[in-house]
Coordinates of C-alpha atoms in Angstrom, one line a residue:
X1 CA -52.4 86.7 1.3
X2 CA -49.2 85.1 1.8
X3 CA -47.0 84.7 -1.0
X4 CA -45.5 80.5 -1.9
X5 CA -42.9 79.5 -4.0
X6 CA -44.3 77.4 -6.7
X7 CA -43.3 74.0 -5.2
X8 CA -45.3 75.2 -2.1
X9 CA -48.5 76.2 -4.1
X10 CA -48.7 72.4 -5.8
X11 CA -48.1 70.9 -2.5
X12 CA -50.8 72.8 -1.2
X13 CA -53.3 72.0 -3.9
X14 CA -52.6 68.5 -3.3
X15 CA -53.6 68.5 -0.1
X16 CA -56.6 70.4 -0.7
X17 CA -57.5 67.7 -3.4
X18 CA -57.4 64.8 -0.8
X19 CA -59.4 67.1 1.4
X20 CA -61.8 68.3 -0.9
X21 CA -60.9 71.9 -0.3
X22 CA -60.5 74.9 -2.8
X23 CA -57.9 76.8 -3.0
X24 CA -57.1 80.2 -5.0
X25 CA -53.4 81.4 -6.1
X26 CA -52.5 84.4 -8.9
X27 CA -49.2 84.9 -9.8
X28 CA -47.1 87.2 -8.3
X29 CA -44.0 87.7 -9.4
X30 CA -42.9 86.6 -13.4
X31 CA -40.3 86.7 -15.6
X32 CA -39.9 86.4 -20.0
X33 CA -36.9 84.7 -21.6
X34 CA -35.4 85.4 -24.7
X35 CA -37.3 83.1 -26.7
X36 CA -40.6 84.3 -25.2
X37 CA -41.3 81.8 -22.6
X38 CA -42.7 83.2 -19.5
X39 CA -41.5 81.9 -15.7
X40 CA -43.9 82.4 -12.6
X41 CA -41.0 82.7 -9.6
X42 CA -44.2 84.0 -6.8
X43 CA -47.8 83.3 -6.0
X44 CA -49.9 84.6 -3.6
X45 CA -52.4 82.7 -1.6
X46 CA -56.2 83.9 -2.4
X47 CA -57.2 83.3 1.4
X48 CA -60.8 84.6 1.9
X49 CA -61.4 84.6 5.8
X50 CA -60.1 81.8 7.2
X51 CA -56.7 80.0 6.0
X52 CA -58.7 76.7 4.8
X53 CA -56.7 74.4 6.9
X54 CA -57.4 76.2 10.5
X55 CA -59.9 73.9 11.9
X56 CA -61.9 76.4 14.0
X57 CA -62.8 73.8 16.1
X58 CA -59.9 73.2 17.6
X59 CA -57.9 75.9 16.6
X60 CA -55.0 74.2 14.7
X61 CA -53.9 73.9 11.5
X62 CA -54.9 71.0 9.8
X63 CA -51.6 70.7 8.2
X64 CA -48.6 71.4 10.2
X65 CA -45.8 70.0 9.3
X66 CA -46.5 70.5 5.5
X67 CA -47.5 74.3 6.1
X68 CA -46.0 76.3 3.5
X69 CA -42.7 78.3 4.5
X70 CA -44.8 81.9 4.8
X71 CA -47.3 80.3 7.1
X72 CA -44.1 78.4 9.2
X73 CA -42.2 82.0 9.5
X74 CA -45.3 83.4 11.4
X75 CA -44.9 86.3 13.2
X76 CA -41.7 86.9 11.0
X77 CA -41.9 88.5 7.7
X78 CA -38.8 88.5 5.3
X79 CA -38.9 91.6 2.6
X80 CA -38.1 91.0 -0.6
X81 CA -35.6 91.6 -2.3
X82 CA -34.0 93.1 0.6
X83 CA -34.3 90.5 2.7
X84 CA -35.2 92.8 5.8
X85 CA -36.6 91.0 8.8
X86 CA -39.6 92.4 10.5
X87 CA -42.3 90.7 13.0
X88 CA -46.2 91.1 12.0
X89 CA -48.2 93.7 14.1
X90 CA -51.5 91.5 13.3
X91 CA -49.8 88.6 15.7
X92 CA -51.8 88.1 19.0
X93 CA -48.7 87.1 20.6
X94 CA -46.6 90.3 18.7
X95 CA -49.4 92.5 20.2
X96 CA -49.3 91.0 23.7
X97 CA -45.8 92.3 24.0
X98 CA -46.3 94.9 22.3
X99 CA -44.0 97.7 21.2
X100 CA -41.3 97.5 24.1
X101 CA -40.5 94.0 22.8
X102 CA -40.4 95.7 19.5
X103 CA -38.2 98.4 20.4
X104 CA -35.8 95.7 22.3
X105 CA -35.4 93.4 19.2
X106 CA -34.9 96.5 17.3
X107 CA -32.3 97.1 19.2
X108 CA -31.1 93.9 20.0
X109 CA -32.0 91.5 16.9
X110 CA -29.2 88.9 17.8
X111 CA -32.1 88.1 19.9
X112 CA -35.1 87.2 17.4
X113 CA -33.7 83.7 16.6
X114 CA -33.8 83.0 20.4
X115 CA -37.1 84.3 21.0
X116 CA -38.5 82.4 17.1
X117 CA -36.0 79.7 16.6
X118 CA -38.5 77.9 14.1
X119 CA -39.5 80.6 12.3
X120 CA -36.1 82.8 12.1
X121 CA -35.2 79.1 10.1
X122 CA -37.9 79.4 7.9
X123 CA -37.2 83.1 7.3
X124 CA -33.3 82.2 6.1
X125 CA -34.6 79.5 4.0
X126 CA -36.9 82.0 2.3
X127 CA -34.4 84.5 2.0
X128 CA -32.5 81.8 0.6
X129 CA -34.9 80.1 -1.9
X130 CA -35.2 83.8 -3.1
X131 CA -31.6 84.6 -4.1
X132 CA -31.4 81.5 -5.6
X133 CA -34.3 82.0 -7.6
X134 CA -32.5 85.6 -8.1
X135 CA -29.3 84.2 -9.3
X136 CA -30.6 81.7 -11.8
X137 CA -32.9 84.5 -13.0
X138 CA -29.6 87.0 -13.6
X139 CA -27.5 84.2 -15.0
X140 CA -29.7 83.8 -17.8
X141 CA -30.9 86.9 -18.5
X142 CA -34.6 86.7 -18.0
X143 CA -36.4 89.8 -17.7
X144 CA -39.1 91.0 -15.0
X145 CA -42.8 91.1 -16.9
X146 CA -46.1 92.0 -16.0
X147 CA -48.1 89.1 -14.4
X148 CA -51.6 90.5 -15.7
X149 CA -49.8 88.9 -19.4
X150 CA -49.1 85.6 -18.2
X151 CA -52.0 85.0 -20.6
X152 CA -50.2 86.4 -23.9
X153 CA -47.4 83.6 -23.4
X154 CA -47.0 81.0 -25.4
X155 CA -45.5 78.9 -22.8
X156 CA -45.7 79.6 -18.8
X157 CA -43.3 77.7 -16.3
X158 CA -43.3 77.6 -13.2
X159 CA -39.3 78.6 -11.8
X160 CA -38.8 75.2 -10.4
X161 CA -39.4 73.5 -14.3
X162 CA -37.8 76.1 -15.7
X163 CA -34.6 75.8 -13.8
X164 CA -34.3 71.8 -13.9
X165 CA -35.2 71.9 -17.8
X166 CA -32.1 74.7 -18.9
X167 CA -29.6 73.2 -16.6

């Protein structure tokens, strides 16, 4: 289930609209203010099988250039909040290589944005989006809530909204 910042998952649903496909997405990650409004910084992609947009067919996604960032970082994973940089064992090319090319990078990760120059990218800018969304989060005092509540709320935002309506 790969996780999509909010202006990722109405992008996607977009998308699936003009292609007649349906898509799933739970919150992930939320935050209350002081007056009670609730902020969704997170989603996660419900993907059942298949990412909708892989056309089995001929084995590309359908969507490319507008793939969210999670799917663009691919086989690099970004942990957050510490921003720690790992490479996904389920990757056939990862697996290919296997662990010496693990152990090397490991030892050597000056090397990972020469070896996944596109995705390394994508990587920063979701490490980046993140702080950002981290920042704006401390600067006005929101606090981390349960998103099994999200339905208790009188008002849920998604962080993108929120942020351009209080500044």
């Amino acid at each position: 289930m790969p996780i999509v910042f909010p202006w990722e998952k109405r992008e996607l649903e977009k998308i699936a609209a003009e292609m007649n496909i349906k898509l799933g997405f739970k919150p992930s990650q939320a935050f209350i203010d002081e007056d009670g409004a609730c902020v969704v910084t997170l989603y996660k992609w419900i993907i059942q099988g298949f990412c909708p947009f892989f056309n089995r067919a001929s084995r590309h996604c359908m969507i490319h250039e507008d793939k969210p960032l999670a799917c663009k970082m691919y086989p690099l994973l970004v942990e957050l909040p510490s921003g720690k940089l790992m490479a996904s064992g389920k990757c056939d090319w990862i697996k290919q290589h296997g662990p010496k090319l693990m152990e090397h990078l490991s030892t050597r990760p000056e090397l990972i944005p020469e070896l996944f120059p596109n995705e390394f990218e994508a990587a920063k800018r979701v490490f980046i989006e993140f702080m950002t969304i981290n920042s704006f989060i401390e600067r006005h005092g929101l606090r981390p809530m349960d998103v099994s509540k999200l339905s208790e709320c009188a008002s849920v935002y998604d962080i993108d909204e929120y942020m351009a309506r209080s500044e």
